[in-house]
PDB file of C-alpha atoms in Angstrom:
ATOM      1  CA  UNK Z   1    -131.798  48.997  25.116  1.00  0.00           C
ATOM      2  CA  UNK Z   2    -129.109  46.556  25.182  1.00  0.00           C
ATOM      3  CA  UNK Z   3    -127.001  47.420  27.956  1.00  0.00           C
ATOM      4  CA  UNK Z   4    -128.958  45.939  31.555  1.00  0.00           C
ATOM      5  CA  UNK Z   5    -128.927  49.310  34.008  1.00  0.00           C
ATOM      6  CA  UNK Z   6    -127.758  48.742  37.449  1.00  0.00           C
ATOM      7  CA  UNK Z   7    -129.135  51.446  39.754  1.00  0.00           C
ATOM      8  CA  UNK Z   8    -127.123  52.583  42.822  1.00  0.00           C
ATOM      9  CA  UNK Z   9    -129.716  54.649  45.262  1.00  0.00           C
ATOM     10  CA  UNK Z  10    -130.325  55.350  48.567  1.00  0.00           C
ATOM     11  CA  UNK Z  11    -132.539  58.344  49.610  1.00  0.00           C
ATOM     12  CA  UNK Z  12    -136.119  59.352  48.591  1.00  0.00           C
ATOM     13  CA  UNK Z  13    -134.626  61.400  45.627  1.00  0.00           C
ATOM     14  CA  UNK Z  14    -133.233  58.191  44.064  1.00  0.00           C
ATOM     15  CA  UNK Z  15    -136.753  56.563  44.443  1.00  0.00           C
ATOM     16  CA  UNK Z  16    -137.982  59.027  41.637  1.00  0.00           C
ATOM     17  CA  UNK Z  17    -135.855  58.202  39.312  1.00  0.00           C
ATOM     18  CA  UNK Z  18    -136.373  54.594  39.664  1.00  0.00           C
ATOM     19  CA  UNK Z  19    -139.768  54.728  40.034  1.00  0.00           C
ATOM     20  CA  UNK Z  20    -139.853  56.724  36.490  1.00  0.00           C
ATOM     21  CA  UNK Z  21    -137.171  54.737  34.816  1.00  0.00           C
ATOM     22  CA  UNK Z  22    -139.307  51.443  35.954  1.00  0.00           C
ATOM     23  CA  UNK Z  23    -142.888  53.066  34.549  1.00  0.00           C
ATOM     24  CA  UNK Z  24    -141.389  54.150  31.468  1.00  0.00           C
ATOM     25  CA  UNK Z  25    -139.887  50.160  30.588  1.00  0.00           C
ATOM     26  CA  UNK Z  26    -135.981  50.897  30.852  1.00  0.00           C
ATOM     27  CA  UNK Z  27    -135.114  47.775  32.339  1.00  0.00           C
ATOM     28  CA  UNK Z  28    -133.652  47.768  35.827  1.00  0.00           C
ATOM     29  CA  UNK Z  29    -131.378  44.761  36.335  1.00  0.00           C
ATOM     30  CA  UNK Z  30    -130.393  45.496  39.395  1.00  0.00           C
ATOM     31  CA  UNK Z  31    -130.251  47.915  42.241  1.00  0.00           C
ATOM     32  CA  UNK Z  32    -127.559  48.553  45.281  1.00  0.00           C
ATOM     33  CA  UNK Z  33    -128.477  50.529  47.814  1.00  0.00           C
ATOM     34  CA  UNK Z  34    -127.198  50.823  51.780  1.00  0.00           C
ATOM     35  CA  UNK Z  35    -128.056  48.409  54.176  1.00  0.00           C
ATOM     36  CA  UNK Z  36    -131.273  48.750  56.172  1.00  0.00           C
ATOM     37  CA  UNK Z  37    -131.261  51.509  59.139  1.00  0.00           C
ATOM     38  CA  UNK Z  38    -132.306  52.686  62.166  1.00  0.00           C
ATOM     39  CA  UNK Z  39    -134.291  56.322  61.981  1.00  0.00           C
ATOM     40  CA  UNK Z  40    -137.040  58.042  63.744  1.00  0.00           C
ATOM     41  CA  UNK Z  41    -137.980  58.431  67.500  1.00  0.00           C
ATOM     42  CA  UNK Z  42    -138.435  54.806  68.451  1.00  0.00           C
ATOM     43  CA  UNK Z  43    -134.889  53.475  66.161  1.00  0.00           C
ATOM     44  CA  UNK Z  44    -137.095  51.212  63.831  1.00  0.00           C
ATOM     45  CA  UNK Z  45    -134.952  49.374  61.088  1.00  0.00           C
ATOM     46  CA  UNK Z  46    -135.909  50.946  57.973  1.00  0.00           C
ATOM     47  CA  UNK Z  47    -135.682  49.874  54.493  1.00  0.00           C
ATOM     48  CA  UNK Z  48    -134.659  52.441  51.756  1.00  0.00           C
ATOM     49  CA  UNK Z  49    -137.514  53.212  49.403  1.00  0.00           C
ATOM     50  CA  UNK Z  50    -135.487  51.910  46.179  1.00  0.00           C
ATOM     51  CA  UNK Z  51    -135.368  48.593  48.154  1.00  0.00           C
ATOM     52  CA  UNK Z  52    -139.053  48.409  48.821  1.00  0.00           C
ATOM     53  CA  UNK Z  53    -139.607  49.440  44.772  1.00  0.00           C
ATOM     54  CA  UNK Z  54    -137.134  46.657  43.629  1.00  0.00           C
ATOM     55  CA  UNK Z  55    -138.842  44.089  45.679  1.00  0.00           C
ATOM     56  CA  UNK Z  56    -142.420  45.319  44.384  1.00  0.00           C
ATOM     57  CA  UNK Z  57    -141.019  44.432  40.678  1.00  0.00           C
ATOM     58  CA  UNK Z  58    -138.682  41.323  41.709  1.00  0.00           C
ATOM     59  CA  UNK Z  59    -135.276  42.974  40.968  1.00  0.00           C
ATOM     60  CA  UNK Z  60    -132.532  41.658  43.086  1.00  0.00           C
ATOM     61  CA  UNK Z  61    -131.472  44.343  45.059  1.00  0.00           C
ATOM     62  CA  UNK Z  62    -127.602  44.249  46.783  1.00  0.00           C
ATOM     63  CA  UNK Z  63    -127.280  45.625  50.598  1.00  0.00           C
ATOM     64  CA  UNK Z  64    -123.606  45.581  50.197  1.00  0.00           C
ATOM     65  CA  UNK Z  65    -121.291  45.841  53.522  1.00  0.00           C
ATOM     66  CA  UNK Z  66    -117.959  45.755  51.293  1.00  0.00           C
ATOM     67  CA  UNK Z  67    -117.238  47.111  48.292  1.00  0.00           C
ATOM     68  CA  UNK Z  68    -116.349  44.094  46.958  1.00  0.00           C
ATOM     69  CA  UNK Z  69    -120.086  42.625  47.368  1.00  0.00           C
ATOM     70  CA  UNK Z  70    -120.912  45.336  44.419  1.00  0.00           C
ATOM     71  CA  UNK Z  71    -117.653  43.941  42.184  1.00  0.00           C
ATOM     72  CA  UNK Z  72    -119.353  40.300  42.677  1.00  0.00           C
ATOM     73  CA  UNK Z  73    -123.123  41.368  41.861  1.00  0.00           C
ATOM     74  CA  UNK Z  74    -121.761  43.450  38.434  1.00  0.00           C
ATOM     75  CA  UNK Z  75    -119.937  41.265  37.414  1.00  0.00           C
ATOM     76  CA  UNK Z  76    -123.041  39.100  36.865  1.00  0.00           C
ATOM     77  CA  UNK Z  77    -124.259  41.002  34.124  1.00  0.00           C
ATOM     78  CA  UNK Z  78    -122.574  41.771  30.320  1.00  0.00           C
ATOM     79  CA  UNK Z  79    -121.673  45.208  29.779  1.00  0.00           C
ATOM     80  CA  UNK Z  80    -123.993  46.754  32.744  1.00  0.00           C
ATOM     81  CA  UNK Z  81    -124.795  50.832  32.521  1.00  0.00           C
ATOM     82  CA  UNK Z  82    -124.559  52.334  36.124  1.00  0.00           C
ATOM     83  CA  UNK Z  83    -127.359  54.889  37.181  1.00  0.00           C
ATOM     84  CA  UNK Z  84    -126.527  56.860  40.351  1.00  0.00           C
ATOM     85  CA  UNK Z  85    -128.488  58.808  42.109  1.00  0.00           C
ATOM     86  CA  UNK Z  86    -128.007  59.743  45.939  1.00  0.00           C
ATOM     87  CA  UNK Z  87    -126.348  56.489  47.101  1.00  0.00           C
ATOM     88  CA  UNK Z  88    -124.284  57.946  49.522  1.00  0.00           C
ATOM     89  CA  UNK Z  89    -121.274  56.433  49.242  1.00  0.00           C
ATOM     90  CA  UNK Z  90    -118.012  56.760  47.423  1.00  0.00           C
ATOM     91  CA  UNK Z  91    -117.571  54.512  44.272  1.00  0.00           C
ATOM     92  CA  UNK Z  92    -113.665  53.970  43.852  1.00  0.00           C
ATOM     93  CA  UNK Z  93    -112.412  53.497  40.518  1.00  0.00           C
ATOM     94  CA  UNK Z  94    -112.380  50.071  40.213  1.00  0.00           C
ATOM     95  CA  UNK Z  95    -115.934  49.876  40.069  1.00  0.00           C
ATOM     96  CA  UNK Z  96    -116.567  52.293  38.133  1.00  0.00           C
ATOM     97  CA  UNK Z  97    -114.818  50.363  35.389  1.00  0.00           C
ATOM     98  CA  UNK Z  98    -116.850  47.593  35.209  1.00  0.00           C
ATOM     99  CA  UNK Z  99    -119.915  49.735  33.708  1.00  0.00           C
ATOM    100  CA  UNK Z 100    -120.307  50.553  30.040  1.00  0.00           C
ATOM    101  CA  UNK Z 101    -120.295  53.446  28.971  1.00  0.00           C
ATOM    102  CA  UNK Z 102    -120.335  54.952  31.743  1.00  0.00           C
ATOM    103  CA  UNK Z 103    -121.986  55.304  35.431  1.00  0.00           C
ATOM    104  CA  UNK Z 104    -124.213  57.906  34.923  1.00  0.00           C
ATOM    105  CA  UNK Z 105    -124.744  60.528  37.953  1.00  0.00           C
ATOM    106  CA  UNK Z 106    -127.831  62.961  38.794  1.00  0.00           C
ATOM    107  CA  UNK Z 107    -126.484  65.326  41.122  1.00  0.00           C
ATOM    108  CA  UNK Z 108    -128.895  68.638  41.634  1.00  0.00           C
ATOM    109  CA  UNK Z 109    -126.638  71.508  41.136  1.00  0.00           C
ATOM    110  CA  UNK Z 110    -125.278  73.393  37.753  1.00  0.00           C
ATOM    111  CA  UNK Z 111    -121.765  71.903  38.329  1.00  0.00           C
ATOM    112  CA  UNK Z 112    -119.252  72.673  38.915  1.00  0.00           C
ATOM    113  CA  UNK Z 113    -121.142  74.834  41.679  1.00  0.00           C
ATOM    114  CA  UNK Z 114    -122.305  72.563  44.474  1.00  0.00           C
ATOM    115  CA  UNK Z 115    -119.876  69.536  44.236  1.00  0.00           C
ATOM    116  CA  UNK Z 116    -120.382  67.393  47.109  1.00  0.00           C
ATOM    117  CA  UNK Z 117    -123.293  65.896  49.545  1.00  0.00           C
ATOM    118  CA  UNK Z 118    -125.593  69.200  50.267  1.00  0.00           C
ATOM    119  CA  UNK Z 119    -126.175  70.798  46.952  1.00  0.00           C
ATOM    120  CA  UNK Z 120    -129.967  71.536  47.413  1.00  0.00           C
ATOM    121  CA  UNK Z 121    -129.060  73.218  50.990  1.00  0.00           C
ATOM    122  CA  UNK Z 122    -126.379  75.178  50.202  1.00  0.00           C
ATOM    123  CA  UNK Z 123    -128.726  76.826  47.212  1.00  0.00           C
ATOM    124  CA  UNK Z 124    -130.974  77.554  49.227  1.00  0.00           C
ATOM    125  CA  UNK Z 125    -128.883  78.723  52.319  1.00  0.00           C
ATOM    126  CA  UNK Z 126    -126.795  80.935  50.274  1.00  0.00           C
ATOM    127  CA  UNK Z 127    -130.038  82.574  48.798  1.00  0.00           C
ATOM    128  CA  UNK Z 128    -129.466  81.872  45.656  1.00  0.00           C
ATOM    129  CA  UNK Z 129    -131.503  82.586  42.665  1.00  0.00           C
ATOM    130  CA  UNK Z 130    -131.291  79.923  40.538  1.00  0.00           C
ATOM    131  CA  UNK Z 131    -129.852  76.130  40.653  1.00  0.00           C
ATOM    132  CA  UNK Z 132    -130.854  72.886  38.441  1.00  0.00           C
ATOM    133  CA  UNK Z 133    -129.648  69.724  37.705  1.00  0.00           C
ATOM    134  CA  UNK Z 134    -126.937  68.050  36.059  1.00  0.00           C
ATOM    135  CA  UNK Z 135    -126.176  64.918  34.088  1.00  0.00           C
ATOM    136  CA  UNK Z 136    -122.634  63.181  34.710  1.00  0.00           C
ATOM    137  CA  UNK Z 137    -120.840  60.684  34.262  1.00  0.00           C
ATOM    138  CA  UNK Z 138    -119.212  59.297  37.512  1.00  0.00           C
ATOM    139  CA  UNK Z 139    -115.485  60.135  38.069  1.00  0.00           C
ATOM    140  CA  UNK Z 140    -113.439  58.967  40.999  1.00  0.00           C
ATOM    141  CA  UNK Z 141    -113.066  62.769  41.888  1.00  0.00           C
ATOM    142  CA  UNK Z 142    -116.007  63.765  43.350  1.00  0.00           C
ATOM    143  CA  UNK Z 143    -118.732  65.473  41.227  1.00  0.00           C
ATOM    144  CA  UNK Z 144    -115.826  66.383  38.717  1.00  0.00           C
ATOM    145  CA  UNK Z 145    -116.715  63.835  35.479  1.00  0.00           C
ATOM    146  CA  UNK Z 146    -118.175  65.554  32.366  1.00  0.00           C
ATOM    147  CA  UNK Z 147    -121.253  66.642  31.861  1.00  0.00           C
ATOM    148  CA  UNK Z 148    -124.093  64.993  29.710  1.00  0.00           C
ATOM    149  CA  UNK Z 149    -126.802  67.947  30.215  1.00  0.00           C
ATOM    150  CA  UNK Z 150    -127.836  70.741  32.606  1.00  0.00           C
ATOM    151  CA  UNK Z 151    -131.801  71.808  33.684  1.00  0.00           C
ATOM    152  CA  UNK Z 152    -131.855  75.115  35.388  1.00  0.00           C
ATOM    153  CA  UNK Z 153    -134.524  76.055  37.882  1.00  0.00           C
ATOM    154  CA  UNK Z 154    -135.414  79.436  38.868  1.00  0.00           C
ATOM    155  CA  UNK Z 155    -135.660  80.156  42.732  1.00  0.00           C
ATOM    156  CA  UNK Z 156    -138.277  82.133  44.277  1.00  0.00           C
ATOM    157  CA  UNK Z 157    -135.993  82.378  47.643  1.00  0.00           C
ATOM    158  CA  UNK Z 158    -138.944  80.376  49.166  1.00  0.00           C
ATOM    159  CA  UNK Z 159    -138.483  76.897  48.423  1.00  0.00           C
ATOM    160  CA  UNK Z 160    -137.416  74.849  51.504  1.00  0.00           C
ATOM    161  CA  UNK Z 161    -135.333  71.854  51.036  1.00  0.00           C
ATOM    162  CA  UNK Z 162    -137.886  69.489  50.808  1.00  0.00           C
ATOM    163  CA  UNK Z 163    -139.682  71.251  48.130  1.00  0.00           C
ATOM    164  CA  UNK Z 164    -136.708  71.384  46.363  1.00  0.00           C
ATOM    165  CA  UNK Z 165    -135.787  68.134  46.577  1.00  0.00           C
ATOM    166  CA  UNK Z 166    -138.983  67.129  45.132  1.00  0.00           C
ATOM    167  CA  UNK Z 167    -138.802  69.542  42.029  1.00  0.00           C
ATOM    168  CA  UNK Z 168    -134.839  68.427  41.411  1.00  0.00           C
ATOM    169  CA  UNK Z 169    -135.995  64.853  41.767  1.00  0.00           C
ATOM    170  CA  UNK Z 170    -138.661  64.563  39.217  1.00  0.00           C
ATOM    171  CA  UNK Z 171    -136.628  66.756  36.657  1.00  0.00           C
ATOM    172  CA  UNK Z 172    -133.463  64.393  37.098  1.00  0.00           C
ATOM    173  CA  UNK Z 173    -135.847  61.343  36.584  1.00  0.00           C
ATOM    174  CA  UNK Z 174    -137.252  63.199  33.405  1.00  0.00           C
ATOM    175  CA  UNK Z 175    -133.410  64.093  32.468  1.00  0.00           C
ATOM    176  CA  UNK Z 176    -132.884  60.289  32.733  1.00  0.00           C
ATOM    177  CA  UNK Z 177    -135.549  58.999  30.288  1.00  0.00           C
ATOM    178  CA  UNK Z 178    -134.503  61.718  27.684  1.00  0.00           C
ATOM    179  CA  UNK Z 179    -130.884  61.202  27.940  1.00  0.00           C
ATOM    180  CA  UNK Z 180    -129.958  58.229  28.529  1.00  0.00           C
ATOM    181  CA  UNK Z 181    -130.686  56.607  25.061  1.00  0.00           C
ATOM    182  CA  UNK Z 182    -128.631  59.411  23.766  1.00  0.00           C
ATOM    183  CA  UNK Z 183    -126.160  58.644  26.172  1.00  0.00           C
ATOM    184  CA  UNK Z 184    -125.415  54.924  25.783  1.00  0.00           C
ATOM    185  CA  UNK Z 185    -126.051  55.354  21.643  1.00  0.00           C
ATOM    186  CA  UNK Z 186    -123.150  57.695  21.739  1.00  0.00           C
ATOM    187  CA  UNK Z 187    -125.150  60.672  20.561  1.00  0.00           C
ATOM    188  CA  UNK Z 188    -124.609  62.958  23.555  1.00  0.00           C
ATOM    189  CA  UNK Z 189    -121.658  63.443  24.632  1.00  0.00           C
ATOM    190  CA  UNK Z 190    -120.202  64.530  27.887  1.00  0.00           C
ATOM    191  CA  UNK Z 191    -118.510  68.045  28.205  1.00  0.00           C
ATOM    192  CA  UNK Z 192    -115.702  68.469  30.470  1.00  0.00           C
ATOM    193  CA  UNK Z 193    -115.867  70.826  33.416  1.00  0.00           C
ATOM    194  CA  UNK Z 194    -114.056  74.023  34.023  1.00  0.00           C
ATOM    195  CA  UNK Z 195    -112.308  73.089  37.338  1.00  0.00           C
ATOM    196  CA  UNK Z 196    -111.380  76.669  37.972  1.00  0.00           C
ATOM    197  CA  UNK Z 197    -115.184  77.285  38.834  1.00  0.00           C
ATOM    198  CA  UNK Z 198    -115.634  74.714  40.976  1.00  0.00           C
ATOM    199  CA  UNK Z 199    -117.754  75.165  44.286  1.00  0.00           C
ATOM    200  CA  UNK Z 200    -117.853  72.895  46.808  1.00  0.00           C
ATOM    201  CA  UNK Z 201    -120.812  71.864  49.586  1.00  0.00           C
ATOM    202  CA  UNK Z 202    -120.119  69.908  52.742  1.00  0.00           C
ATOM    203  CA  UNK Z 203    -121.531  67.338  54.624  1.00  0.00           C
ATOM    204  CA  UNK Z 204    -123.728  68.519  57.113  1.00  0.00           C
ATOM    205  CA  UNK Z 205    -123.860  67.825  60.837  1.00  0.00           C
ATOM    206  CA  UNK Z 206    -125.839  68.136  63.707  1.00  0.00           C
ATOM    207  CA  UNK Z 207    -123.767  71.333  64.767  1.00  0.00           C
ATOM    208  CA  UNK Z 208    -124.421  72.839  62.127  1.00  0.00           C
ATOM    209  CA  UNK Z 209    -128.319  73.344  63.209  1.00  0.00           C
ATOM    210  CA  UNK Z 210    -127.614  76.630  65.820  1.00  0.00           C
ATOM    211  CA  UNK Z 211    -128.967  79.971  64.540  1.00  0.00           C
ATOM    212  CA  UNK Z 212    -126.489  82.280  65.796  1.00  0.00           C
ATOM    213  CA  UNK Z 213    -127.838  85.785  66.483  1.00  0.00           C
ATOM    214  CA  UNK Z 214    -124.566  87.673  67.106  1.00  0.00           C
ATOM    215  CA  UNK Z 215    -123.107  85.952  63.583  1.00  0.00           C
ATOM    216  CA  UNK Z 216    -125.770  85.465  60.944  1.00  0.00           C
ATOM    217  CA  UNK Z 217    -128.432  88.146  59.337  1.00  0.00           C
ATOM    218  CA  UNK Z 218    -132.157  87.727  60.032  1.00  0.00           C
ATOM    219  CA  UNK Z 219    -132.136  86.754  56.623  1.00  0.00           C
ATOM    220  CA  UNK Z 220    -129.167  84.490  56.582  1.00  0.00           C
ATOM    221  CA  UNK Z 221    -131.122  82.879  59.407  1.00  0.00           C
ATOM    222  CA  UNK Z 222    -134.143  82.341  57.423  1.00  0.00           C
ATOM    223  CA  UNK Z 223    -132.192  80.779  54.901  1.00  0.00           C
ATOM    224  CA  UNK Z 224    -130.602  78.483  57.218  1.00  0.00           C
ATOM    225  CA  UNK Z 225    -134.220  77.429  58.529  1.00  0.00           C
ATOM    226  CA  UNK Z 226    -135.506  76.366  54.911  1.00  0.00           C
ATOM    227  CA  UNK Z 227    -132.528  74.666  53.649  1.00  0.00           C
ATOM    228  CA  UNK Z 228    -131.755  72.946  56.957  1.00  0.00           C
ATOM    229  CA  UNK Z 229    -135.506  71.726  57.192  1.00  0.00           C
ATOM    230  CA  UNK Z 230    -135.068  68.102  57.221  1.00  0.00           C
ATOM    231  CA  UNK Z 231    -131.710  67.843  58.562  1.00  0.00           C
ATOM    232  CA  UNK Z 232    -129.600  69.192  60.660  1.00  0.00           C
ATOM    233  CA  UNK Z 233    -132.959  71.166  61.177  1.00  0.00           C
ATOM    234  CA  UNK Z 234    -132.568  74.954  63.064  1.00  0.00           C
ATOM    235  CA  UNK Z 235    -132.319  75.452  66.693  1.00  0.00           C
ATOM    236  CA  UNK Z 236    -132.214  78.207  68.613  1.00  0.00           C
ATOM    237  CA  UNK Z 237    -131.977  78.947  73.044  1.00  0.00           C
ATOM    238  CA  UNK Z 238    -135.500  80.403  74.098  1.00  0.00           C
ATOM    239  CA  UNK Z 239    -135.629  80.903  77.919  1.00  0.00           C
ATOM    240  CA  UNK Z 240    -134.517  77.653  78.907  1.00  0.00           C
ATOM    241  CA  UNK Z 241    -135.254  75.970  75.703  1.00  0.00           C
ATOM    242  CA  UNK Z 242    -133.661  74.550  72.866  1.00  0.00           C
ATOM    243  CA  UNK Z 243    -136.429  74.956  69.978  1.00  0.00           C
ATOM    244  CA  UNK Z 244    -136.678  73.680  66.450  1.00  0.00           C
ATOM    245  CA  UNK Z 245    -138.012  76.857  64.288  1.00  0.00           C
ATOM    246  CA  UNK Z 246    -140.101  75.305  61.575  1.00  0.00           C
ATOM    247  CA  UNK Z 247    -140.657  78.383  60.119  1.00  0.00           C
ATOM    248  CA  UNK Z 248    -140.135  81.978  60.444  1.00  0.00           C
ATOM    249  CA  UNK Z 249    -139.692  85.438  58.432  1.00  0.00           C
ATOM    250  CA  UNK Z 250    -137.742  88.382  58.415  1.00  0.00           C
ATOM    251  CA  UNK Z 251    -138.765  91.899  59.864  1.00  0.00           C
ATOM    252  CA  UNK Z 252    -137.407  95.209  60.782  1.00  0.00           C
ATOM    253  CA  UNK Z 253    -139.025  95.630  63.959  1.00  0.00           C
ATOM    254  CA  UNK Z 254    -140.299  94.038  67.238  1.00  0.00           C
ATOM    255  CA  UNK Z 255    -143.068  96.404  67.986  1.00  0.00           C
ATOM    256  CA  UNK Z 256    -144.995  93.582  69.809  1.00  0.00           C
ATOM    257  CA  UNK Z 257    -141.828  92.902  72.481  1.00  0.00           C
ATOM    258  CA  UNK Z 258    -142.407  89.460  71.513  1.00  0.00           C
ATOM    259  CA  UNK Z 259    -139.978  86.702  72.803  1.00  0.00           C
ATOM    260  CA  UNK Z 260    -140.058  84.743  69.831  1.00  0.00           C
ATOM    261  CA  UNK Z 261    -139.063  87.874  67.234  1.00  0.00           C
ATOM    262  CA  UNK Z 262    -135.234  87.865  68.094  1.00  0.00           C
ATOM    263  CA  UNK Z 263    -132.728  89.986  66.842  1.00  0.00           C
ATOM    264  CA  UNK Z 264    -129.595  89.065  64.500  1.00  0.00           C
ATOM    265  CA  UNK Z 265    -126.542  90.782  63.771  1.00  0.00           C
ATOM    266  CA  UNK Z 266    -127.809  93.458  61.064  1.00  0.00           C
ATOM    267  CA  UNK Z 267    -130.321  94.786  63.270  1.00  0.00           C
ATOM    268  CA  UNK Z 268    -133.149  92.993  61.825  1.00  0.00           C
ATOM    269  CA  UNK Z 269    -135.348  90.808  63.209  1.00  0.00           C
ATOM    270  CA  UNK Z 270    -136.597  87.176  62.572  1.00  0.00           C
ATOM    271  CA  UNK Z 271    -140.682  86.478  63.698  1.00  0.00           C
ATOM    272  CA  UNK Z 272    -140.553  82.529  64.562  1.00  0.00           C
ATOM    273  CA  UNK Z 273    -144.085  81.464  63.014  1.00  0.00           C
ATOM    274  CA  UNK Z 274    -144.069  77.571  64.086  1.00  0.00           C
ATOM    275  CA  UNK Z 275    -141.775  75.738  66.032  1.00  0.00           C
ATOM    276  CA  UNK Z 276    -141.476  72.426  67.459  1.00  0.00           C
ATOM    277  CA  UNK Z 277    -141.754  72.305  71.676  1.00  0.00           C
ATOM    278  CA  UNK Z 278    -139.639  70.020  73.739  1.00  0.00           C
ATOM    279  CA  UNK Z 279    -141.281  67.247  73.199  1.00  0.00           C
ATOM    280  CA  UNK Z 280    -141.670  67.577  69.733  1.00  0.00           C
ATOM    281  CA  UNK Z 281    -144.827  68.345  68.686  1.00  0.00           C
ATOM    282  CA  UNK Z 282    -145.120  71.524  66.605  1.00  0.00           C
ATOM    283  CA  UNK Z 283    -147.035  74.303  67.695  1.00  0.00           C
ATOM    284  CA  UNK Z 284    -147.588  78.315  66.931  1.00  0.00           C
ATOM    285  CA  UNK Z 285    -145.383  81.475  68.862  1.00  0.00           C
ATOM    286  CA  UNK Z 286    -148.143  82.160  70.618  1.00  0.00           C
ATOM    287  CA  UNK Z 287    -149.381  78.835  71.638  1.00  0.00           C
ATOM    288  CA  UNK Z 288    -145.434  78.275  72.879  1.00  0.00           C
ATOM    289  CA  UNK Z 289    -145.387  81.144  74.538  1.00  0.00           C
ATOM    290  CA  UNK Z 290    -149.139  80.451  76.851  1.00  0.00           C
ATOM    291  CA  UNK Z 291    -147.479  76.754  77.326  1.00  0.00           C
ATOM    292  CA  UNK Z 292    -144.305  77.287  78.356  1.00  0.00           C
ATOM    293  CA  UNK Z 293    -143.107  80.993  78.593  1.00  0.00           C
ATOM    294  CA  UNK Z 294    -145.819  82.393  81.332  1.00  0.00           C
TER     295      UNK Z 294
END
């Protein structure tokens, strides 16, 4: 392959595909991701995962603060092909121009449903029954460039978020390997999106976590709790806590008069299974319920 592949990547699904890109000899020239930060409990500086792999197989790797860092670092290398996958920021146009063919995206949705930052969450909050992932190239218009290829998935209404991020990831990485060749040879081209059907996702915030009894299903809250699993996570008011449910399931009854099987709005009922306490360690209804409800 000719063309050296830049790879923009921030979160554990853009490891993946760099890892796999890497193992099966596409040659990574370089890789942009966001600037070390602070997560966790105790606010350690962290290092994104694509850093760590770039520095394991000496590729420079760009922490950019300004956009114009990236226009420097590109310009470095004769007609570069972009790979993006979860970078998590917005690549204006001008960038986008310095890359030949194309800046290719993996974004896991069946666009045009799901444009935008919470594609995984909103397949699984909305209960849907199937979702995949898609091919694009970039477009200044978010998620709206055509499409190279689609994978669909079949969901089981199970999956939580992070199992679905795992199964999206290492499908886009696969999609990658196959396509790409095809891609940059000009055998596959891109198809243009129907904008009519277009769905959009939002970004999701902290807020967003409260399972609202008097609003949502039992099963709407169930949802919520799998697709919100890593972040915003679920919360809900027992007694004079605020809880993370970890996980839960929906019945039609509280026959037990248990505190922790709460109504919602249809009249049905959601059984909290695990749950994180106070202090954050997670824990069973019943062992909650000896520890801090008697």
């Amino acid at each position: 392959m000719k063309n050296p592949i830049i790879f923009f990547g921030t979160e554990d699904f853009s490891a993946v595909s760099l890892q796999k890109l890497i193992d099966e000899n596409f040659e990574i020239a370089g890789i942009i991701t966001k600037p070390d930060s602070k997560k966790g409990r105790g606010q350690k500086l962290q290092s994104p995962k694509v850093k760590k792999i770039g520095e394991n197989f000496k590729i420079p790797v760009l922490q950019p603060q300004k956009m114009n860092e990236i226009i420097e670092f590109v310009q470095n290398f004769e007609n570069p092909v972009g790979i993006l996958v979860s970078f998590g920021r917005i690549i204006p146009q001008e960038i986008i121009d310095l890359f030949t063919p194309a800046i290719v995206n993996v974004h896991p949705s069946l666009l045009p449903k799901y444009r935008g930052p919470s594609p995984i969450e909103s397949a699984i909050l909305n209960g849907d029954t199937k979702t995949g992932v898609s091919l694009m190239k970039l477009s200044k218009e978010m998620d709206a460039g055509d499409v190279y290829s689609q994978e669909e998935i079949k969901l089981s209404k199970t999956e939580t978020a992070s199992e679905l991020y795992e199964i999206c990831g290492k499908i886009g990485a696969e999609m990658l390997v196959r396509d790409l060749p095809k891609i940059l040879s000009g055998e596959l081209k891109g198809e243009k999106q129907d904008n009519s059907q277009a769905e959009y996702c939002q970004l999701l915030k902290k807020s967003d976590s409260i399972l609202n009894q008097e609003n949502q299903t039992a099963k709407q809250a169930e949802q919520q709790i799998r697709a919100f699993e890593i972040f915003p996570k679920s919360k809900i008011q027992i007694d004079d806590y605020l809880v993370v449910v970890k996980t839960a399931k929906v019945v039609n009854s509280n026959l037990k008069n248990s505190p922790l099987t709460l109504k919602f709005a249809d009249g049905n009922f959601l059984e909290i299974k695990t749950l994180l306490t106070p202090n954050g360690k997670e824990t069973t209804t019943q062992s909650f319920i000896n520890g801090y409800l008697k």
